[in-house]
């Protein structure tokens, strides 16, 4: 554990505090707190840091990397049934088979090649994996995601030609801009295409995401502390 990582004994209290903030934010805008899923982002944290959150009853977690997740989640899932594991990091097409086998929700469908690979692997495995399309709301050239102007056509391609059940949209607003216009844009694209779920908001802005319709918020630092460096 690093100096900035939350001590395992403190994780349940941090988790409870975040869950309380999620519930309050939902109630403040007249929403049922149960309509918002807290995705505890456990990427780069070891199993002994994650286990206290599982002991406390939490079951929805987010990871960035297929390989890292393969190293810790099969054993954790044996100990703690009922886990819903989200892939929230970039996916390479050659990892599609492993991702479909391991994850329950893949939030980063960001280009036709990935959508096609996932369609093939979902059909092969017969698993009902939920898919979210990642939208690059800030049109940042260094960032993954479908451009907003291409989102309607991409969703039509995923649903029609590929037969995919797209459950939601996800975005990560530019770090140097207000998040609210990006969250509002994502909600507008979702409404226009009949997409029910919105994954938007992280540790610094999840309450704003809830105000603007998020059904999933991805919170890591506020629960587990700063991420340890990758080795």
Coordinates of C-alpha atoms in Angstrom, one line a residue:
X1 CA 0.0 0.0 0.0
X2 CA 1.3 3.5 -0.9
X3 CA 1.1 6.5 1.3
X4 CA -1.9 7.8 -0.6
X5 CA -3.8 4.6 -1.0
X6 CA -6.7 4.1 1.4
X7 CA -5.9 1.5 4.1
X8 CA -8.0 -1.6 3.7
X9 CA -9.7 -1.0 7.1
X10 CA -10.8 2.4 5.9
X11 CA -12.3 1.3 2.6
X12 CA -15.8 0.4 4.0
X13 CA -16.2 3.8 5.6
X14 CA -15.1 5.6 2.5
X15 CA -17.5 3.4 0.4
X16 CA -20.4 4.1 2.8
X17 CA -19.7 7.9 2.6
X18 CA -19.7 7.8 -1.2
X19 CA -22.9 5.7 -1.3
X20 CA -24.5 8.2 1.0
X21 CA -23.5 11.1 -1.3
X22 CA -24.9 9.2 -4.3
X23 CA -28.2 8.6 -2.6
X24 CA -28.5 12.3 -1.5
X25 CA -27.7 13.6 -5.0
X26 CA -30.4 11.3 -6.4
X27 CA -33.0 12.4 -3.9
X28 CA -32.1 16.1 -4.4
X29 CA -33.3 15.8 -8.0
X30 CA -36.3 13.6 -7.2
X31 CA -34.7 10.4 -8.3
X32 CA -34.8 7.0 -6.6
X33 CA -31.3 6.3 -5.3
X34 CA -31.6 2.8 -6.5
X35 CA -31.7 4.2 -10.1
X36 CA -28.0 5.0 -9.8
X37 CA -25.4 2.3 -9.7
X38 CA -22.1 3.0 -7.9
X39 CA -19.2 1.4 -9.9
X40 CA -16.3 1.2 -7.5
X41 CA -13.2 1.6 -9.6
X42 CA -10.7 -0.9 -8.3
X43 CA -8.2 -0.6 -11.2
X44 CA -4.5 -1.0 -10.0
X45 CA -5.6 -1.8 -6.5
X46 CA -4.7 -5.3 -5.1
X47 CA -7.2 -7.9 -4.0
X48 CA -6.6 -7.2 -0.3
X49 CA -7.6 -3.6 -0.8
X50 CA -10.8 -4.5 -2.8
X51 CA -11.9 -7.3 -0.4
X52 CA -13.1 -5.0 2.4
X53 CA -15.5 -3.4 0.0
X54 CA -16.8 -6.8 -1.0
X55 CA -17.1 -7.8 2.7
X56 CA -19.2 -4.6 3.2
X57 CA -21.6 -5.9 0.6
X58 CA -20.7 -3.9 -2.5
X59 CA -20.8 -5.9 -5.7
X60 CA -20.3 -3.5 -8.7
X61 CA -16.7 -2.8 -9.7
X62 CA -14.8 -1.2 -12.6
X63 CA -11.4 -2.3 -14.0
X64 CA -9.3 -0.8 -16.8
X65 CA -7.3 -3.7 -18.1
X66 CA -8.2 -7.2 -19.1
X67 CA -4.9 -8.8 -18.0
X68 CA -4.9 -7.2 -14.6
X69 CA -8.5 -8.2 -14.0
X70 CA -7.7 -11.8 -14.9
X71 CA -5.1 -11.8 -12.2
X72 CA -7.4 -10.9 -9.3
X73 CA -11.1 -11.2 -10.1
X74 CA -11.6 -15.0 -10.6
X75 CA -10.5 -15.7 -7.1
X76 CA -12.4 -12.8 -5.6
X77 CA -15.6 -13.9 -7.5
X78 CA -15.3 -17.4 -6.0
X79 CA -15.2 -15.8 -2.5
X80 CA -17.9 -13.2 -3.2
X81 CA -20.7 -14.3 -5.5
X82 CA -22.8 -11.8 -7.4
X83 CA -20.1 -9.5 -8.6
X84 CA -20.9 -7.3 -11.6
X85 CA -17.6 -6.4 -13.3
X86 CA -17.3 -3.4 -15.7
X87 CA -14.6 -2.9 -18.2
X88 CA -14.0 0.9 -18.2
X89 CA -10.7 1.1 -20.0
X90 CA -9.7 0.7 -23.6
X91 CA -10.2 -2.7 -25.3
X92 CA -8.0 -4.1 -28.0
X93 CA -9.8 -6.4 -30.5
X94 CA -7.4 -9.3 -29.7
X95 CA -8.6 -9.1 -26.1
X96 CA -12.3 -9.3 -27.0
X97 CA -12.7 -13.0 -26.2
X98 CA -11.2 -12.6 -22.8
X99 CA -13.2 -9.5 -22.1
X100 CA -16.5 -11.3 -23.0
X101 CA -15.5 -14.2 -20.7
X102 CA -14.6 -12.0 -17.7
X103 CA -16.7 -8.8 -17.8
X104 CA -20.5 -8.4 -17.3
X105 CA -20.5 -4.9 -18.7
X106 CA -18.1 -3.4 -21.3
X107 CA -18.4 0.4 -21.3
X108 CA -15.8 1.2 -23.9
X109 CA -17.2 0.2 -27.3
X110 CA -15.5 3.0 -29.2
X111 CA -15.0 1.9 -32.9
X112 CA -16.5 -0.5 -35.5
X113 CA -13.6 -3.0 -35.2
X114 CA -14.3 -3.5 -31.5
X115 CA -18.0 -3.7 -32.0
X116 CA -17.6 -6.4 -34.6
X117 CA -15.1 -8.4 -32.5
X118 CA -17.5 -8.2 -29.5
X119 CA -20.4 -9.3 -31.6
X120 CA -18.5 -12.4 -32.8
X121 CA -17.4 -13.3 -29.2
X122 CA -20.8 -12.7 -27.6
X123 CA -22.4 -15.0 -30.2
X124 CA -19.7 -17.6 -29.7
X125 CA -19.8 -17.5 -25.9
X126 CA -23.6 -17.1 -25.6
X127 CA -23.1 -14.6 -22.8
X128 CA -25.4 -11.6 -22.3
X129 CA -22.8 -9.0 -21.9
X130 CA -24.1 -5.4 -21.5
X131 CA -22.4 -2.9 -23.9
X132 CA -22.0 0.8 -23.5
X133 CA -20.7 3.0 -26.4
X134 CA -18.0 5.5 -25.4
X135 CA -18.6 8.9 -26.8
X136 CA -15.7 11.4 -27.1
X137 CA -17.9 14.4 -26.2
X138 CA -15.0 16.8 -26.3
X139 CA -13.7 15.5 -29.7
X140 CA -10.3 15.2 -28.2
X141 CA -7.8 13.7 -30.7
X142 CA -5.9 11.8 -28.1
X143 CA -9.0 10.2 -26.5
X144 CA -10.9 7.2 -27.5
X145 CA -14.6 7.3 -28.3
X146 CA -17.1 7.8 -31.1
X147 CA -17.5 11.5 -32.1
X148 CA -20.9 13.0 -31.2
X149 CA -21.8 13.6 -34.8
X150 CA -21.1 9.9 -35.6
X151 CA -22.9 8.4 -32.6
X152 CA -26.3 8.0 -34.2
X153 CA -24.9 6.1 -37.2
X154 CA -22.6 4.0 -35.0
X155 CA -25.5 3.0 -32.7
X156 CA -27.6 2.0 -35.7
X157 CA -24.7 -0.1 -37.0
X158 CA -24.2 -1.8 -33.7
X159 CA -27.9 -2.6 -33.2
X160 CA -28.8 -3.3 -36.8
X161 CA -25.9 -4.9 -38.7
X162 CA -24.3 -6.5 -35.7
X163 CA -27.4 -7.2 -33.6
X164 CA -25.8 -5.9 -30.4
X165 CA -27.9 -4.8 -27.5
X166 CA -26.4 -1.4 -26.6
X167 CA -27.5 -0.7 -23.0
X168 CA -25.8 2.6 -22.4
X169 CA -23.4 5.4 -23.3
X170 CA -20.3 6.5 -21.5
X171 CA -18.1 9.6 -21.6
X172 CA -15.1 11.2 -19.9
X173 CA -15.2 15.0 -20.3
X174 CA -12.1 17.0 -21.0
X175 CA -10.1 17.6 -17.8
X176 CA -9.9 21.3 -18.4
X177 CA -13.6 21.9 -19.2
X178 CA -16.8 22.1 -17.2
X179 CA -18.4 18.6 -17.2
X180 CA -22.0 19.7 -17.4
X181 CA -22.2 20.4 -21.1
X182 CA -20.6 17.0 -21.9
X183 CA -23.0 15.2 -19.6
X184 CA -25.9 17.0 -21.1
X185 CA -24.7 16.2 -24.6
X186 CA -24.4 12.5 -23.7
X187 CA -27.9 12.5 -22.3
X188 CA -29.3 14.1 -25.5
X189 CA -27.7 11.5 -27.7
X190 CA -29.0 8.7 -25.4
X191 CA -32.6 10.1 -25.5
X192 CA -32.5 10.5 -29.3
X193 CA -31.5 6.8 -29.7
X194 CA -33.6 5.2 -26.9
X195 CA -30.5 4.2 -24.9
X196 CA -31.5 3.8 -21.3
X197 CA -28.2 3.9 -19.3
X198 CA -25.7 6.7 -18.9
X199 CA -22.3 6.2 -17.3
X200 CA -21.0 9.6 -16.5
X201 CA -19.3 11.1 -13.4
X202 CA -16.2 10.2 -11.4
X203 CA -14.8 11.0 -8.0
X204 CA -14.7 14.8 -8.7
X205 CA -18.0 15.2 -10.5
X206 CA -20.3 12.2 -9.9
X207 CA -22.9 14.4 -8.1
X208 CA -23.2 16.6 -11.2
X209 CA -23.5 13.4 -13.3
X210 CA -26.4 12.2 -11.2
X211 CA -28.1 15.6 -11.5
X212 CA -27.9 15.3 -15.3
X213 CA -29.2 11.8 -15.5
X214 CA -26.4 9.3 -14.8
X215 CA -27.5 5.8 -14.1
X216 CA -23.9 4.7 -13.4
X217 CA -21.1 6.7 -11.7
X218 CA -17.5 5.5 -11.7
X219 CA -15.8 6.3 -8.4
X220 CA -12.3 5.1 -7.4
X221 CA -10.2 7.7 -5.6
X222 CA -12.9 8.6 -3.1
X223 CA -13.2 5.0 -2.1
X224 CA -9.8 3.4 -2.5
X225 CA -7.5 6.5 -2.4
X226 CA -5.0 7.5 -5.1
X227 CA -4.1 4.7 -7.4
X228 CA -0.7 3.0 -6.7
X229 CA 1.8 3.3 -9.6
X230 CA 1.7 0.5 -12.2
X231 CA 4.6 -1.9 -11.9

